[in-house]
């Protein structure tokens, strides 16, 4: 889990640096502060399991196995990207590693994950489908419709709410009546688990339980992982609407340095071992960024391909 968290943190910092220095121009939704959630999820899921995520979901995809070079080529709009450079940072897909869709529509990951879970159920395949989404998405119709259908059909769907306490520019308590999103699971007769989204070990336990239930045919689970995002809604948003003391308190609970210190304190790893992991990720990012920027753009005629399926 630390290896994944280190990669996610380094990738986010590199993304913001590349944009700031003008090497790339792209929409970017930072996930800094939320690294523990996909890190725990990524070590529990198989390559064959499905993931449907949202525009603030690059960390989910990397933790699931999306290769760095393919990621960077795609967000740079280059032909070597996972979608030939035509999807960009908000529409990444990597079927080989189960990353089925990145949607720009709030909450749209959930009904799509149900469809994939249903396919798995019909085929008798040992696959689960995970939908990740933010706290604000729990207030739209697709959330309730998806949870209801998944429960009725006992679909192997896992709904993962990364509750970072801010829906765009609106505080959680100003837009959501429920004290905990996990409590909403009761209305659909499924387990609702609320966990510390900054604790990888607690998250790991929650994911193991939910995945085991899904694989056993016992139906869906709603996991609410309470965390915080350290950047504005989108890159360039100074997040002045978040009270300074709230941001400072959240950064004091930064999951990365806390988990790093825990591994050393519990003699699971040494400072030298962890530093080596971090250095290796930085080197991989150097290589991935340069690979992407050196790759060609897609040809103009590519705009008309991959639009419609071919009928035999």
Coordinates of C-alpha atoms in Angstrom, one line a residue:
X1 CA 0.0 0.0 0.0
X2 CA 2.9 2.4 0.7
X3 CA 4.3 1.8 -2.8
X4 CA 1.0 2.8 -4.3
X5 CA 0.6 5.8 -2.0
X6 CA 4.1 7.0 -2.8
X7 CA 3.4 6.7 -6.6
X8 CA 0.1 8.6 -6.3
X9 CA 1.5 11.4 -4.2
X10 CA 4.5 11.8 -6.6
X11 CA 2.3 11.7 -9.7
X12 CA 0.0 14.4 -8.3
X13 CA 2.9 16.7 -7.4
X14 CA 4.5 16.1 -10.8
X15 CA 1.2 16.8 -12.6
X16 CA 0.8 20.2 -10.9
X17 CA 4.4 21.0 -11.6
X18 CA 4.2 20.2 -15.3
X19 CA 1.1 22.4 -15.6
X20 CA 2.6 25.3 -13.6
X21 CA 5.8 25.3 -15.7
X22 CA 3.7 25.4 -18.9
X23 CA 4.9 22.1 -20.3
X24 CA 1.3 20.8 -20.5
X25 CA -2.1 22.6 -20.6
X26 CA -4.9 20.5 -19.4
X27 CA -7.8 20.4 -16.9
X28 CA -6.6 18.7 -13.7
X29 CA -8.4 17.7 -10.5
X30 CA -5.9 17.1 -7.8
X31 CA -6.5 14.1 -5.4
X32 CA -3.7 15.1 -3.0
X33 CA -4.7 13.9 0.5
X34 CA -6.9 11.0 -0.8
X35 CA -4.1 8.6 -1.7
X36 CA -4.8 6.0 1.0
X37 CA -8.2 5.0 -0.4
X38 CA -7.2 3.7 -3.8
X39 CA -3.9 2.3 -2.4
X40 CA -5.9 0.0 -0.1
X41 CA -8.4 -0.8 -2.9
X42 CA -5.7 -1.5 -5.4
X43 CA -4.0 -4.3 -3.4
X44 CA -7.4 -6.1 -2.8
X45 CA -8.7 -6.0 -6.4
X46 CA -7.6 -8.2 -9.3
X47 CA -6.7 -6.9 -12.8
X48 CA -9.8 -8.6 -14.0
X49 CA -12.1 -6.6 -11.6
X50 CA -13.8 -3.5 -13.0
X51 CA -13.3 0.1 -12.0
X52 CA -15.5 3.0 -13.0
X53 CA -14.3 6.3 -11.7
X54 CA -14.7 10.1 -12.2
X55 CA -12.7 13.1 -13.3
X56 CA -10.9 13.3 -9.9
X57 CA -9.9 9.6 -10.3
X58 CA -6.4 9.3 -11.7
X59 CA -5.2 8.0 -8.3
X60 CA -7.8 5.3 -8.6
X61 CA -6.6 4.3 -12.0
X62 CA -2.9 4.2 -11.1
X63 CA -3.6 2.1 -8.0
X64 CA -5.6 -0.3 -10.2
X65 CA -2.5 -0.7 -12.5
X66 CA -2.8 1.9 -15.3
X67 CA 0.8 2.2 -16.6
X68 CA 2.5 5.6 -16.1
X69 CA 3.7 6.0 -19.7
X70 CA 0.2 5.3 -21.0
X71 CA -1.3 7.7 -18.5
X72 CA 1.0 10.6 -19.4
X73 CA 0.8 10.0 -23.1
X74 CA -3.0 10.2 -22.8
X75 CA -3.2 13.3 -20.7
X76 CA -0.7 14.9 -23.1
X77 CA -3.0 14.1 -26.0
X78 CA -0.5 11.8 -27.7
X79 CA -1.1 8.7 -29.8
X80 CA 0.6 6.4 -27.4
X81 CA -2.0 7.1 -24.7
X82 CA -4.7 4.6 -23.6
X83 CA -7.3 6.3 -25.8
X84 CA -4.9 7.4 -28.6
X85 CA -4.7 10.8 -27.0
X86 CA -8.4 11.5 -27.7
X87 CA -9.7 11.1 -24.1
X88 CA -7.3 13.3 -22.2
X89 CA -7.2 13.5 -18.4
X90 CA -11.0 13.4 -17.9
X91 CA -11.8 10.4 -20.1
X92 CA -9.1 7.8 -19.4
X93 CA -9.8 4.1 -20.1
X94 CA -7.5 1.1 -19.7
X95 CA -9.5 -2.1 -20.3
X96 CA -6.4 -4.3 -19.8
X97 CA -6.3 -3.3 -16.1
X98 CA -10.0 -3.1 -15.6
X99 CA -10.3 0.7 -15.9
X100 CA -13.5 0.8 -17.8
X101 CA -14.5 4.4 -17.8
X102 CA -13.7 7.8 -16.4
X103 CA -16.8 10.0 -16.5
X104 CA -17.1 13.7 -16.3
X105 CA -20.7 13.4 -15.2
X106 CA -21.1 13.5 -11.4
X107 CA -22.4 10.1 -10.2
X108 CA -22.4 8.4 -13.6
X109 CA -19.8 5.9 -12.5
X110 CA -22.4 4.0 -10.4
X111 CA -25.0 2.9 -13.0
X112 CA -22.1 1.9 -15.4
X113 CA -20.5 -0.2 -12.6
X114 CA -23.8 -2.0 -12.1
X115 CA -23.9 -2.9 -15.8
X116 CA -20.5 -4.4 -15.6
X117 CA -21.4 -6.2 -12.4
X118 CA -24.5 -7.6 -14.0
X119 CA -22.4 -8.8 -17.0
X120 CA -20.1 -10.6 -14.5
X121 CA -23.1 -12.1 -12.7
X122 CA -24.7 -13.3 -15.9
X123 CA -21.5 -14.9 -17.2
X124 CA -20.7 -16.5 -13.9
X125 CA -17.4 -14.7 -13.7
X126 CA -15.5 -14.0 -10.5
X127 CA -15.3 -10.2 -11.1
X128 CA -16.5 -7.4 -8.9
X129 CA -17.2 -3.9 -10.2
X130 CA -16.1 -0.8 -8.2
X131 CA -17.7 2.6 -8.6
X132 CA -15.8 5.5 -7.0
X133 CA -17.4 8.9 -6.5
X134 CA -17.4 12.0 -4.3
X135 CA -19.7 13.0 -1.5
X136 CA -21.8 15.4 -3.6
X137 CA -22.7 12.5 -6.0
X138 CA -24.6 10.8 -3.1
X139 CA -27.3 13.5 -3.5
X140 CA -28.2 12.8 -7.1
X141 CA -30.7 10.3 -8.5
X142 CA -28.1 7.9 -10.0
X143 CA -26.7 7.1 -6.5
X144 CA -30.1 6.0 -5.2
X145 CA -31.1 4.2 -8.3
X146 CA -27.8 2.3 -8.6
X147 CA -27.8 1.2 -4.9
X148 CA -31.4 0.0 -5.2
X149 CA -30.8 -2.0 -8.3
X150 CA -27.6 -3.5 -7.0
X151 CA -29.4 -4.6 -3.9
X152 CA -32.4 -6.0 -5.6
X153 CA -30.2 -8.1 -8.0
X154 CA -27.5 -8.8 -5.5
X155 CA -24.9 -7.4 -7.9
X156 CA -21.2 -7.7 -7.1
X157 CA -20.9 -3.9 -7.0
X158 CA -18.8 -2.0 -4.4
X159 CA -19.8 1.7 -4.1
X160 CA -16.8 3.7 -2.8
X161 CA -17.6 7.3 -1.7
X162 CA -14.4 9.3 -1.3
X163 CA -15.9 11.9 1.1
X164 CA -13.4 14.8 1.0
X165 CA -16.0 17.0 2.7
X166 CA -16.3 19.5 -0.1
X167 CA -18.5 19.2 -3.2
X168 CA -16.8 21.6 -5.6
X169 CA -17.1 24.8 -3.5
X170 CA -19.8 23.7 -1.0
X171 CA -19.1 22.3 2.4
X172 CA -20.6 18.8 3.1
X173 CA -22.9 20.0 5.9
X174 CA -24.5 22.6 3.7
X175 CA -25.6 20.2 1.0
X176 CA -26.1 16.8 2.6
X177 CA -28.7 16.0 5.3
X178 CA -27.3 12.7 6.3
X179 CA -24.6 12.8 9.0
X180 CA -22.9 9.9 7.3
X181 CA -23.3 8.8 3.7
X182 CA -22.8 5.2 4.8
X183 CA -26.1 5.4 6.7
X184 CA -27.9 5.7 3.4
X185 CA -27.1 2.0 2.7
X186 CA -29.7 0.9 5.2
X187 CA -32.5 2.1 2.9
X188 CA -31.3 -0.4 0.3
X189 CA -30.6 -3.3 2.7
X190 CA -26.9 -3.4 2.1
X191 CA -24.0 -2.9 4.5
X192 CA -22.8 0.6 4.9
X193 CA -19.3 1.0 6.2
X194 CA -17.8 4.4 7.3
X195 CA -14.0 4.3 7.6
X196 CA -11.1 6.7 8.2
X197 CA -10.1 7.4 4.6
X198 CA -6.6 8.4 5.8
X199 CA -5.9 5.0 7.4
X200 CA -4.7 2.4 4.8
X201 CA -5.0 -0.5 7.2
X202 CA -8.6 0.3 8.2
X203 CA -9.4 0.8 4.6
X204 CA -7.8 -2.5 3.6
X205 CA -10.0 -4.3 6.1
X206 CA -13.2 -2.6 4.7
X207 CA -12.2 -3.5 1.1
X208 CA -11.4 -7.1 2.0
X209 CA -14.8 -7.5 3.6
X210 CA -16.7 -5.9 0.7
X211 CA -14.9 -7.8 -2.0
X212 CA -15.4 -11.1 -0.2
X213 CA -19.2 -10.4 0.1
X214 CA -19.4 -9.5 -3.6
X215 CA -17.4 -12.6 -4.8
X216 CA -19.6 -14.8 -2.6
X217 CA -22.7 -13.6 -4.3
X218 CA -24.0 -11.7 -1.2
X219 CA -24.4 -8.5 -3.1
X220 CA -23.2 -4.9 -2.9
X221 CA -21.5 -2.8 -0.2
X222 CA -21.3 1.0 0.3
X223 CA -18.0 2.2 1.7
X224 CA -17.7 5.8 2.8
X225 CA -14.0 6.8 3.3
X226 CA -13.8 10.2 5.1
X227 CA -10.8 12.2 3.9
X228 CA -9.9 15.7 2.6
X229 CA -8.5 17.2 -0.5
X230 CA -5.6 19.6 -0.1
X231 CA -6.1 21.5 -3.3
X232 CA -9.0 23.5 -4.9
X233 CA -11.8 21.8 -6.8
X234 CA -9.8 22.1 -10.1
X235 CA -6.2 23.2 -10.7
X236 CA -6.1 27.0 -10.5
X237 CA -8.8 27.2 -7.8
X238 CA -7.1 28.7 -4.8
X239 CA -9.7 27.1 -2.4
X240 CA -10.2 30.4 -0.5
X241 CA -13.7 29.2 0.5
X242 CA -12.2 26.5 2.8
X243 CA -11.5 28.0 6.2
X244 CA -7.8 28.2 6.8
X245 CA -7.9 26.4 10.2
X246 CA -9.9 23.5 8.6
X247 CA -7.3 23.1 5.9
X248 CA -4.4 23.2 8.4
X249 CA -6.1 20.6 10.5
X250 CA -6.6 18.3 7.5
X251 CA -3.0 18.6 6.4
X252 CA -1.9 17.7 9.9
X253 CA -3.7 14.4 9.3
X254 CA -2.0 13.9 5.9
X255 CA -2.2 10.1 5.3
X256 CA 1.2 9.8 3.5
X257 CA 3.7 11.0 6.2
X258 CA 1.6 9.4 8.9
X259 CA 1.7 6.0 7.2
X260 CA 5.3 6.4 6.3
X261 CA 6.2 7.1 9.9
X262 CA 4.1 4.2 11.1
X263 CA 5.9 1.7 8.9
X264 CA 9.3 2.8 10.3
X265 CA 8.0 2.9 13.9
X266 CA 6.6 -0.6 13.6
X267 CA 9.8 -1.9 12.0
X268 CA 8.0 -2.9 8.8
X269 CA 10.4 -0.9 6.7
X270 CA 13.5 1.3 7.1
X271 CA 14.0 4.9 6.1
X272 CA 16.4 3.8 3.4
X273 CA 13.9 1.3 1.9
X274 CA 11.1 3.9 1.8
X275 CA 13.4 6.5 0.3
X276 CA 14.4 4.1 -2.4
X277 CA 10.8 3.5 -3.3
X278 CA 10.2 7.2 -3.5
X279 CA 13.3 7.7 -5.7
X280 CA 12.3 5.0 -8.0
X281 CA 8.9 6.6 -8.5
X282 CA 10.5 9.9 -9.3
X283 CA 12.7 8.3 -11.9
X284 CA 9.7 6.5 -13.5
X285 CA 7.8 9.8 -13.7
X286 CA 10.8 11.5 -15.3
X287 CA 10.7 8.8 -17.9
X288 CA 7.0 8.8 -18.4
X289 CA 6.7 12.6 -18.8
X290 CA 9.6 12.7 -21.4
X291 CA 8.1 9.7 -23.2
X292 CA 4.7 11.5 -23.4
X293 CA 6.1 14.8 -24.6
X294 CA 8.2 13.1 -27.2
X295 CA 5.3 11.1 -28.6
X296 CA 3.4 12.2 -31.7
X297 CA -0.1 13.7 -31.7
X298 CA -2.8 11.6 -33.3
X299 CA -3.4 12.2 -37.0
X300 CA -6.3 14.5 -38.0
X301 CA -8.3 11.5 -39.4
X302 CA -8.3 9.9 -36.0
X303 CA -11.1 12.4 -35.1
X304 CA -13.5 10.2 -37.1
X305 CA -12.4 6.8 -35.8
X306 CA -13.5 5.0 -32.7
X307 CA -16.8 6.8 -32.8
X308 CA -19.1 4.1 -34.1
X309 CA -18.7 0.3 -33.8
X310 CA -18.3 -1.7 -37.0
X311 CA -21.1 -4.1 -37.9
X312 CA -20.1 -7.3 -39.5

